[in-house]
Amino acid sequence: MNEKVLKTLEYDKIIDKLEEYASSTMGKKMCRELLPSSDFEEVQNWQEETRDALTRLYKNGFLSFQGLMDIHPHLRLLEIESTLTAKELLDIARILSLTAHVKEYGDTEDETLAYDCLAPQFNLLEPLEFLYLSITRCILSADEISDDASANLREIRKEIKQTNISIHNKLASIINAQSNKTILQDALITMRNGRYCVPVKSEYKSTFQGMIHDQSSSGSTLFIEPMVVVNLNNRLKELDIEEQAEIEKILKNLSVQVAANIRDIEENLKILTNLDFVFAKAKYAKEYMGTEPIFNTDGIVDIKQARHPLLDPKKVVPIHIYIGEDFNMLLLTGPNTGGKTVSLKTVGLFQLMGQAGLHIPAFQGSRLAIFSDIFADIGDEQSIEMNLSTFSSHMTNIINIVKEAQPDSLILFDELCGGTDPTEGAALAIAILDDLHSAKIRTIATTHYAELKMYAMNTPGVENGCCEFDLETLSPTYRLLIGIPGKSNAFAISKRLGLPDYIIDQAVSQIDANAIDFEVMLSELEKNKAEIEREQAELIKTRQEIDVLKLQLKERQDDIKEKRANMLREAREEALKIVSDAKEMADESIRKFNAWGQHPGQNNTKKMEAQRSNLRGKMNKLEKQMAYKTKKASTILSPQDFKVGDAVFVTSLSLEGTVKEAANKNGDLIIQMGFLSSTVNYKNLELREKPKEAKTPASAKDKYSINKSASIKTEINLLGNTVDEAINQLEKYLDDAMIAGLTSVRVVHGKGTGALRKGIHEYLRRQKFVKSYKLAEFGEGDAGVTIVTFK
């Protein structure tokens, strides 16, 4: 990948941001050295690492690599058998501590994470806990070794402490002695050259026995080590030397232990550095809500809802840009500051990011190609040093691009052949584009030349595109429209800004009639495109509502099946209990009758009669529990006895219903139970007697129907509801209307976008109790009202 394009497309700024998410200097170095790859397998592996790291961040939370440092110099010292300092050993201990922390983060019971591409790296980490404990047990800080580092060190320090106490005691007795009050300058103990002394007036130096180590700047005070503590001070010096020797010995032993595990430590450092780099990519992707692109080797680029990562995410307008499938060349036209150059840079930058293993801020499922190289001629390339004009500088760059580009390259031109005579520039641009098109090189270019718009319209494999402009606000919308050439809108903008009409009319008269017709055609195309997009958005919304309705219907059907299964299970359990109770009762009665039969007598006869009465009472009780079973005693023996319209009782569901279709050869009938229509065998049906007309009082159901008919309206207003809310209200209303005996009703849903009307009609179409439905006549609500007729 040529280095110039990295700067042109601002890839270096992406790397600067990525570097901020790495914790270590080694991780930051890997970020700085990250370059796009043209190897398909390598790019896929990089993307997989970023994806798996991002998944772990979402599932397990943040992973810190704070404390990761470069300890390679320490390890090189160990290779030549040097002894490390306390600070250097603590640096290694910190790396081991971080290793244990990262390994613990990587250990998971989640099967998805346990087998991702990062799992092997986490598994290879060796915390070397024994070595970490050895170092931290012996070394408390860079300047302090623990007393527990060795038994000898503990004894030395114990003796040092005791010697210090002895020295202080002797010196305290000297400075507190009454005879020394006039001799001493101050009653204090001080230290000179590492030895304890007392301040003595210079005139008493001959009378105070001891060794002079220092004097004050004025010469009036001498710092003398009393003879009584000379030996103790000498011993203290010896102990200091012994302490340092013991510390050196401890550090040497620790260094030897570290050196024995140097390969594991180097491997840990390598893995931690790579994980720091990988998780930096994931953290950055999380920041800009990046997704993993799908790569191909067919030169297809399809980026959905792309957001340039260097623009303010609250203000950037997402674009959908694609190339390489139906066309290999895309020409973007339209006014300045409309977003053409940003669209151009977005494609190039996304390709660089994707091929470097970074996720892109776009919608899931976006596709990128693997290009061997990307070339871009964007911005002001004027070179003062080379004495080249803007056009010459651009043309020099374009010549190099044309020479080096291959079929698997991507080329980006901004204002191709601009900065020169429009006629010559347009002709030259067409010739360059035609050469690249013949070589099947993916190319995206921005231009103001009308000739290039016509070239795209007349050349297969070349497509027009534009950035939408709002003439009402005189500002670009930054929406990218592919398939429509853009307009400069110079006249419209000038008119809205206040340029007199006669000047604009004069300008229009200077333009060829064909060019005017072409601009009118562009306006119509742009208008039609916007209308189609609005209709597509409405269609998508309607499909989503249909999917919701399908899901609700499935849930309702599943609920009915579950309730039916529960009812059947409960019925079987109840029947089993009844049979079990009856068997137990029969067995008990038989045992008693047998016993009484062996000893006949008056008393036993009475007992048998009593038992018989008790048995009959329990049977009557069971009959009441199985009331629906006793009702089955009927003279109906054939399915032909059930006629269409007969009222029946479905014993298997304990529901009332009506025969909708006569029995087939298997004896199965279609029974309507409210809104539920089901196939039921005649053996599970009981024929209900029809009530005698004008003789019996109204039944509870009839009374309910009368009450309903008195309160139910012939119209329901569903305006302002969503499709789901409207269906729920409509379902209850139709149920009440049927119970009330209404033959037809009016459903008010309004016109609007038509989504509510479509949802209601789809629902009515599936209801078997609905005979027909149609839109109201003109003057009765028109397309805003549906008339529903019941069967």
PDB file of N, CA and C in Angstrom, residues 452-519:
ATOM      1  N   LEU A 452     -19.321  14.399 -18.209  1.00  0.00           N
ATOM      2  CA  LEU A 452     -19.081  13.159 -17.486  1.00  0.00           C
ATOM      3  C   LEU A 452     -20.392  12.521 -17.035  1.00  0.00           C
ATOM      4  N   LYS A 453     -21.402  13.350 -16.778  1.00  0.00           N
ATOM      5  CA  LYS A 453     -22.720  12.798 -16.429  1.00  0.00           C
ATOM      6  C   LYS A 453     -23.267  12.009 -17.624  1.00  0.00           C
ATOM      7  N   MET A 454     -23.144  12.598 -18.820  1.00  0.00           N
ATOM      8  CA  MET A 454     -23.625  11.916 -20.021  1.00  0.00           C
ATOM      9  C   MET A 454     -22.804  10.657 -20.295  1.00  0.00           C
ATOM     10  N   TYR A 455     -21.499  10.740 -20.039  1.00  0.00           N
ATOM     11  CA  TYR A 455     -20.637   9.566 -20.225  1.00  0.00           C
ATOM     12  C   TYR A 455     -21.113   8.409 -19.347  1.00  0.00           C
ATOM     13  N   ALA A 456     -21.451   8.714 -18.093  1.00  0.00           N
ATOM     14  CA  ALA A 456     -21.915   7.674 -17.178  1.00  0.00           C
ATOM     15  C   ALA A 456     -23.256   7.105 -17.621  1.00  0.00           C
ATOM     16  N   MET A 457     -24.130   7.958 -18.161  1.00  0.00           N
ATOM     17  CA  MET A 457     -25.445   7.492 -18.594  1.00  0.00           C
ATOM     18  C   MET A 457     -25.364   6.621 -19.844  1.00  0.00           C
ATOM     19  N   ASN A 458     -24.361   6.856 -20.671  1.00  0.00           N
ATOM     20  CA  ASN A 458     -24.268   6.145 -21.948  1.00  0.00           C
ATOM     21  C   ASN A 458     -23.294   4.976 -21.928  1.00  0.00           C
ATOM     22  N   THR A 459     -22.565   4.784 -20.821  1.00  0.00           N
ATOM     23  CA  THR A 459     -21.538   3.739 -20.772  1.00  0.00           C
ATOM     24  C   THR A 459     -21.941   2.638 -19.808  1.00  0.00           C
ATOM     25  N   PRO A 460     -22.080   1.406 -20.274  1.00  0.00           N
ATOM     26  CA  PRO A 460     -22.402   0.290 -19.366  1.00  0.00           C
ATOM     27  C   PRO A 460     -21.290   0.106 -18.330  1.00  0.00           C
ATOM     28  N   GLY A 461     -21.689  -0.193 -17.123  1.00  0.00           N
ATOM     29  CA  GLY A 461     -20.712  -0.412 -16.065  1.00  0.00           C
ATOM     30  C   GLY A 461     -20.253   0.854 -15.377  1.00  0.00           C
ATOM     31  N   VAL A 462     -20.816   2.011 -15.797  1.00  0.00           N
ATOM     32  CA  VAL A 462     -20.502   3.297 -15.171  1.00  0.00           C
ATOM     33  C   VAL A 462     -21.809   3.883 -14.643  1.00  0.00           C
ATOM     34  N   GLU A 463     -21.802   4.387 -13.407  1.00  0.00           N
ATOM     35  CA  GLU A 463     -23.035   4.870 -12.785  1.00  0.00           C
ATOM     36  C   GLU A 463     -22.848   6.288 -12.267  1.00  0.00           C
ATOM     37  N   ASN A 464     -23.933   7.061 -12.334  1.00  0.00           N
ATOM     38  CA  ASN A 464     -23.950   8.407 -11.778  1.00  0.00           C
ATOM     39  C   ASN A 464     -24.323   8.368 -10.298  1.00  0.00           C
ATOM     40  N   GLY A 465     -23.943   9.392  -9.585  1.00  0.00           N
ATOM     41  CA  GLY A 465     -24.343   9.558  -8.191  1.00  0.00           C
ATOM     42  C   GLY A 465     -24.274  11.025  -7.837  1.00  0.00           C
ATOM     43  N   CYS A 466     -24.974  11.417  -6.775  1.00  0.00           N
ATOM     44  CA  CYS A 466     -24.951  12.820  -6.380  1.00  0.00           C
ATOM     45  C   CYS A 466     -25.210  12.946  -4.890  1.00  0.00           C
ATOM     46  N   CYS A 467     -24.884  14.100  -4.363  1.00  0.00           N
ATOM     47  CA  CYS A 467     -25.188  14.427  -2.976  1.00  0.00           C
ATOM     48  C   CYS A 467     -26.392  15.353  -2.972  1.00  0.00           C
ATOM     49  N   GLU A 468     -27.434  14.973  -2.253  1.00  0.00           N
ATOM     50  CA  GLU A 468     -28.709  15.689  -2.259  1.00  0.00           C
ATOM     51  C   GLU A 468     -28.548  17.117  -1.734  1.00  0.00           C
ATOM     52  N   PHE A 469     -29.318  18.050  -2.358  1.00  0.00           N
ATOM     53  CA  PHE A 469     -29.257  19.460  -1.969  1.00  0.00           C
ATOM     54  C   PHE A 469     -30.676  19.959  -1.753  1.00  0.00           C
ATOM     55  N   ASP A 470     -30.914  20.646  -0.630  1.00  0.00           N
ATOM     56  CA  ASP A 470     -32.240  21.170  -0.292  1.00  0.00           C
ATOM     57  C   ASP A 470     -32.324  22.614  -0.754  1.00  0.00           C
ATOM     58  N   LEU A 471     -33.133  22.852  -1.796  1.00  0.00           N
ATOM     59  CA  LEU A 471     -33.262  24.202  -2.345  1.00  0.00           C
ATOM     60  C   LEU A 471     -34.017  25.136  -1.405  1.00  0.00           C
ATOM     61  N   GLU A 472     -34.845  24.584  -0.523  1.00  0.00           N
ATOM     62  CA  GLU A 472     -35.597  25.415   0.411  1.00  0.00           C
ATOM     63  C   GLU A 472     -34.677  26.083   1.418  1.00  0.00           C
ATOM     64  N   THR A 473     -33.712  25.341   1.917  1.00  0.00           N
ATOM     65  CA  THR A 473     -32.802  25.868   2.940  1.00  0.00           C
ATOM     66  C   THR A 473     -31.459  26.292   2.358  1.00  0.00           C
ATOM     67  N   LEU A 474     -31.276  26.042   1.052  1.00  0.00           N
ATOM     68  CA  LEU A 474     -30.013  26.337   0.373  1.00  0.00           C
ATOM     69  C   LEU A 474     -28.829  25.651   1.060  1.00  0.00           C
ATOM     70  N   SER A 475     -29.057  24.452   1.494  1.00  0.00           N
ATOM     71  CA  SER A 475     -27.992  23.716   2.184  1.00  0.00           C
ATOM     72  C   SER A 475     -28.026  22.252   1.758  1.00  0.00           C
ATOM     73  N   PRO A 476     -26.856  21.619   1.753  1.00  0.00           N
ATOM     74  CA  PRO A 476     -26.823  20.189   1.390  1.00  0.00           C
ATOM     75  C   PRO A 476     -27.373  19.322   2.509  1.00  0.00           C
ATOM     76  N   THR A 477     -27.986  18.201   2.151  1.00  0.00           N
ATOM     77  CA  THR A 477     -28.453  17.238   3.161  1.00  0.00           C
ATOM     78  C   THR A 477     -27.385  16.189   3.434  1.00  0.00           C
ATOM     79  N   TYR A 478     -26.346  16.133   2.595  1.00  0.00           N
ATOM     80  CA  TYR A 478     -25.225  15.191   2.698  1.00  0.00           C
ATOM     81  C   TYR A 478     -25.660  13.742   2.449  1.00  0.00           C
ATOM     82  N   ARG A 479     -26.903  13.522   1.980  1.00  0.00           N
ATOM     83  CA  ARG A 479     -27.352  12.179   1.633  1.00  0.00           C
ATOM     84  C   ARG A 479     -26.848  11.841   0.233  1.00  0.00           C
ATOM     85  N   LEU A 480     -26.293  10.643   0.104  1.00  0.00           N
ATOM     86  CA  LEU A 480     -25.748  10.205  -1.178  1.00  0.00           C
ATOM     87  C   LEU A 480     -26.818   9.435  -1.943  1.00  0.00           C
ATOM     88  N   LEU A 481     -27.060   9.847  -3.183  1.00  0.00           N
ATOM     89  CA  LEU A 481     -28.042   9.188  -4.044  1.00  0.00           C
ATOM     90  C   LEU A 481     -27.309   8.591  -5.234  1.00  0.00           C
ATOM     91  N   ILE A 482     -27.350   7.278  -5.376  1.00  0.00           N
ATOM     92  CA  ILE A 482     -26.695   6.599  -6.495  1.00  0.00           C
ATOM     93  C   ILE A 482     -27.735   6.279  -7.554  1.00  0.00           C
ATOM     94  N   GLY A 483     -27.374   6.572  -8.816  1.00  0.00           N
ATOM     95  CA  GLY A 483     -28.299   6.341  -9.924  1.00  0.00           C
ATOM     96  C   GLY A 483     -28.826   7.634 -10.501  1.00  0.00           C
ATOM     97  N   ILE A 484     -28.522   8.755  -9.836  1.00  0.00           N
ATOM     98  CA  ILE A 484     -28.994  10.061 -10.297  1.00  0.00           C
ATOM     99  C   ILE A 484     -27.810  11.018 -10.393  1.00  0.00           C
ATOM    100  N   PRO A 485     -27.600  11.660 -11.554  1.00  0.00           N
ATOM    101  CA  PRO A 485     -26.534  12.665 -11.632  1.00  0.00           C
ATOM    102  C   PRO A 485     -26.931  13.921 -10.870  1.00  0.00           C
ATOM    103  N   GLY A 486     -25.967  14.616 -10.318  1.00  0.00           N
ATOM    104  CA  GLY A 486     -26.255  15.794  -9.508  1.00  0.00           C
ATOM    105  C   GLY A 486     -26.374  17.059 -10.334  1.00  0.00           C
ATOM    106  N   LYS A 487     -26.973  18.074  -9.721  1.00  0.00           N
ATOM    107  CA  LYS A 487     -27.108  19.385 -10.343  1.00  0.00           C
ATOM    108  C   LYS A 487     -26.282  20.391  -9.561  1.00  0.00           C
ATOM    109  N   SER A 488     -25.821  21.436 -10.264  1.00  0.00           N
ATOM    110  CA  SER A 488     -25.062  22.471  -9.560  1.00  0.00           C
ATOM    111  C   SER A 488     -25.998  23.407  -8.800  1.00  0.00           C
ATOM    112  N   ASN A 489     -27.265  23.560  -9.311  1.00  0.00           N
ATOM    113  CA  ASN A 489     -28.273  24.405  -8.660  1.00  0.00           C
ATOM    114  C   ASN A 489     -27.833  25.864  -8.551  1.00  0.00           C
ATOM    115  N   ALA A 490     -26.972  26.307  -9.463  1.00  0.00           N
ATOM    116  CA  ALA A 490     -26.439  27.670  -9.376  1.00  0.00           C
ATOM    117  C   ALA A 490     -27.541  28.714  -9.525  1.00  0.00           C
ATOM    118  N   PHE A 491     -28.474  28.502 -10.485  1.00  0.00           N
ATOM    119  CA  PHE A 491     -29.537  29.486 -10.712  1.00  0.00           C
ATOM    120  C   PHE A 491     -30.485  29.551  -9.518  1.00  0.00           C
ATOM    121  N   ALA A 492     -30.866  28.381  -9.009  1.00  0.00           N
ATOM    122  CA  ALA A 492     -31.815  28.342  -7.885  1.00  0.00           C
ATOM    123  C   ALA A 492     -31.212  28.995  -6.643  1.00  0.00           C
ATOM    124  N   ILE A 493     -29.939  28.709  -6.386  1.00  0.00           N
ATOM    125  CA  ILE A 493     -29.274  29.294  -5.214  1.00  0.00           C
ATOM    126  C   ILE A 493     -29.169  30.806  -5.369  1.00  0.00           C
ATOM    127  N   SER A 494     -28.789  31.248  -6.558  1.00  0.00           N
ATOM    128  CA  SER A 494     -28.641  32.688  -6.803  1.00  0.00           C
ATOM    129  C   SER A 494     -29.972  33.414  -6.638  1.00  0.00           C
ATOM    130  N   LYS A 495     -31.049  32.792  -7.124  1.00  0.00           N
ATOM    131  CA  LYS A 495     -32.365  33.426  -7.021  1.00  0.00           C
ATOM    132  C   LYS A 495     -32.798  33.556  -5.576  1.00  0.00           C
ATOM    133  N   ARG A 496     -32.610  32.530  -4.793  1.00  0.00           N
ATOM    134  CA  ARG A 496     -33.020  32.577  -3.388  1.00  0.00           C
ATOM    135  C   ARG A 496     -32.165  33.560  -2.598  1.00  0.00           C
ATOM    136  N   LEU A 497     -30.933  33.767  -3.040  1.00  0.00           N
ATOM    137  CA  LEU A 497     -30.059  34.720  -2.347  1.00  0.00           C
ATOM    138  C   LEU A 497     -30.348  36.167  -2.750  1.00  0.00           C
ATOM    139  N   GLY A 498     -31.206  36.344  -3.766  1.00  0.00           N
ATOM    140  CA  GLY A 498     -31.639  37.706  -4.101  1.00  0.00           C
ATOM    141  C   GLY A 498     -31.156  38.255  -5.415  1.00  0.00           C
ATOM    142  N   LEU A 499     -30.531  37.449  -6.270  1.00  0.00           N
ATOM    143  CA  LEU A 499     -30.085  37.947  -7.565  1.00  0.00           C
ATOM    144  C   LEU A 499     -31.322  38.259  -8.416  1.00  0.00           C
ATOM    145  N   PRO A 500     -31.381  39.448  -9.059  1.00  0.00           N
ATOM    146  CA  PRO A 500     -32.572  39.828  -9.840  1.00  0.00           C
ATOM    147  C   PRO A 500     -32.930  38.792 -10.906  1.00  0.00           C
ATOM    148  N   ASP A 501     -34.257  38.664 -11.134  1.00  0.00           N
ATOM    149  CA  ASP A 501     -34.738  37.672 -12.100  1.00  0.00           C
ATOM    150  C   ASP A 501     -34.228  37.922 -13.507  1.00  0.00           C
ATOM    151  N   TYR A 502     -34.117  39.246 -13.900  1.00  0.00           N
ATOM    152  CA  TYR A 502     -33.718  39.505 -15.299  1.00  0.00           C
ATOM    153  C   TYR A 502     -32.285  39.040 -15.564  1.00  0.00           C
ATOM    154  N   ILE A 503     -31.449  39.073 -14.518  1.00  0.00           N
ATOM    155  CA  ILE A 503     -30.071  38.585 -14.695  1.00  0.00           C
ATOM    156  C   ILE A 503     -30.076  37.055 -14.828  1.00  0.00           C
ATOM    157  N   ILE A 504     -30.913  36.410 -13.977  1.00  0.00           N
ATOM    158  CA  ILE A 504     -30.996  34.942 -14.049  1.00  0.00           C
ATOM    159  C   ILE A 504     -31.564  34.523 -15.396  1.00  0.00           C
ATOM    160  N   ASP A 505     -32.610  35.248 -15.882  1.00  0.00           N
ATOM    161  CA  ASP A 505     -33.196  34.921 -17.190  1.00  0.00           C
ATOM    162  C   ASP A 505     -32.165  35.089 -18.303  1.00  0.00           C
ATOM    163  N   GLN A 506     -31.359  36.137 -18.185  1.00  0.00           N
ATOM    164  CA  GLN A 506     -30.320  36.357 -19.176  1.00  0.00           C
ATOM    165  C   GLN A 506     -29.308  35.218 -19.179  1.00  0.00           C
ATOM    166  N   ALA A 507     -28.979  34.732 -17.947  1.00  0.00           N
ATOM    167  CA  ALA A 507     -28.030  33.626 -17.837  1.00  0.00           C
ATOM    168  C   ALA A 507     -28.612  32.353 -18.427  1.00  0.00           C
ATOM    169  N   VAL A 508     -29.899  32.106 -18.163  1.00  0.00           N
ATOM    170  CA  VAL A 508     -30.547  30.908 -18.692  1.00  0.00           C
ATOM    171  C   VAL A 508     -30.551  30.912 -20.204  1.00  0.00           C
ATOM    172  N   SER A 509     -30.736  32.114 -20.788  1.00  0.00           N
ATOM    173  CA  SER A 509     -30.794  32.203 -22.251  1.00  0.00           C
ATOM    174  C   SER A 509     -29.454  31.882 -22.902  1.00  0.00           C
ATOM    175  N   GLN A 510     -28.379  31.953 -22.105  1.00  0.00           N
ATOM    176  CA  GLN A 510     -27.061  31.656 -22.639  1.00  0.00           C
ATOM    177  C   GLN A 510     -26.771  30.157 -22.714  1.00  0.00           C
ATOM    178  N   ILE A 511     -27.663  29.364 -22.097  1.00  0.00           N
ATOM    179  CA  ILE A 511     -27.437  27.918 -22.042  1.00  0.00           C
ATOM    180  C   ILE A 511     -28.193  27.233 -23.168  1.00  0.00           C
ATOM    181  N   ASP A 512     -27.578  26.231 -23.716  1.00  0.00           N
ATOM    182  CA  ASP A 512     -28.178  25.456 -24.790  1.00  0.00           C
ATOM    183  C   ASP A 512     -29.483  24.813 -24.320  1.00  0.00           C
ATOM    184  N   ALA A 513     -30.485  24.743 -25.202  1.00  0.00           N
ATOM    185  CA  ALA A 513     -31.793  24.181 -24.851  1.00  0.00           C
ATOM    186  C   ALA A 513     -31.678  22.735 -24.394  1.00  0.00           C
ATOM    187  N   ASN A 514     -30.793  21.988 -25.019  1.00  0.00           N
ATOM    188  CA  ASN A 514     -30.610  20.580 -24.620  1.00  0.00           C
ATOM    189  C   ASN A 514     -30.094  20.479 -23.187  1.00  0.00           C
ATOM    190  N   ALA A 515     -29.200  21.410 -22.821  1.00  0.00           N
ATOM    191  CA  ALA A 515     -28.670  21.398 -21.451  1.00  0.00           C
ATOM    192  C   ALA A 515     -29.778  21.705 -20.450  1.00  0.00           C
ATOM    193  N   ILE A 516     -30.683  22.633 -20.820  1.00  0.00           N
ATOM    194  CA  ILE A 516     -31.806  22.960 -19.929  1.00  0.00           C
ATOM    195  C   ILE A 516     -32.709  21.750 -19.762  1.00  0.00           C
ATOM    196  N   ASP A 517     -33.022  21.087 -20.891  1.00  0.00           N
ATOM    197  CA  ASP A 517     -33.856  19.879 -20.815  1.00  0.00           C
ATOM    198  C   ASP A 517     -33.199  18.811 -19.940  1.00  0.00           C
ATOM    199  N   PHE A 518     -31.892  18.714 -20.054  1.00  0.00           N
ATOM    200  CA  PHE A 518     -31.155  17.723 -19.256  1.00  0.00           C
ATOM    201  C   PHE A 518     -31.274  18.038 -17.766  1.00  0.00           C
ATOM    202  N   GLU A 519     -31.184  19.328 -17.408  1.00  0.00           N
ATOM    203  CA  GLU A 519     -31.301  19.710 -16.000  1.00  0.00           C
ATOM    204  C   GLU A 519     -32.708  19.438 -15.476  1.00  0.00           C
TER     205      GLU A 519
END
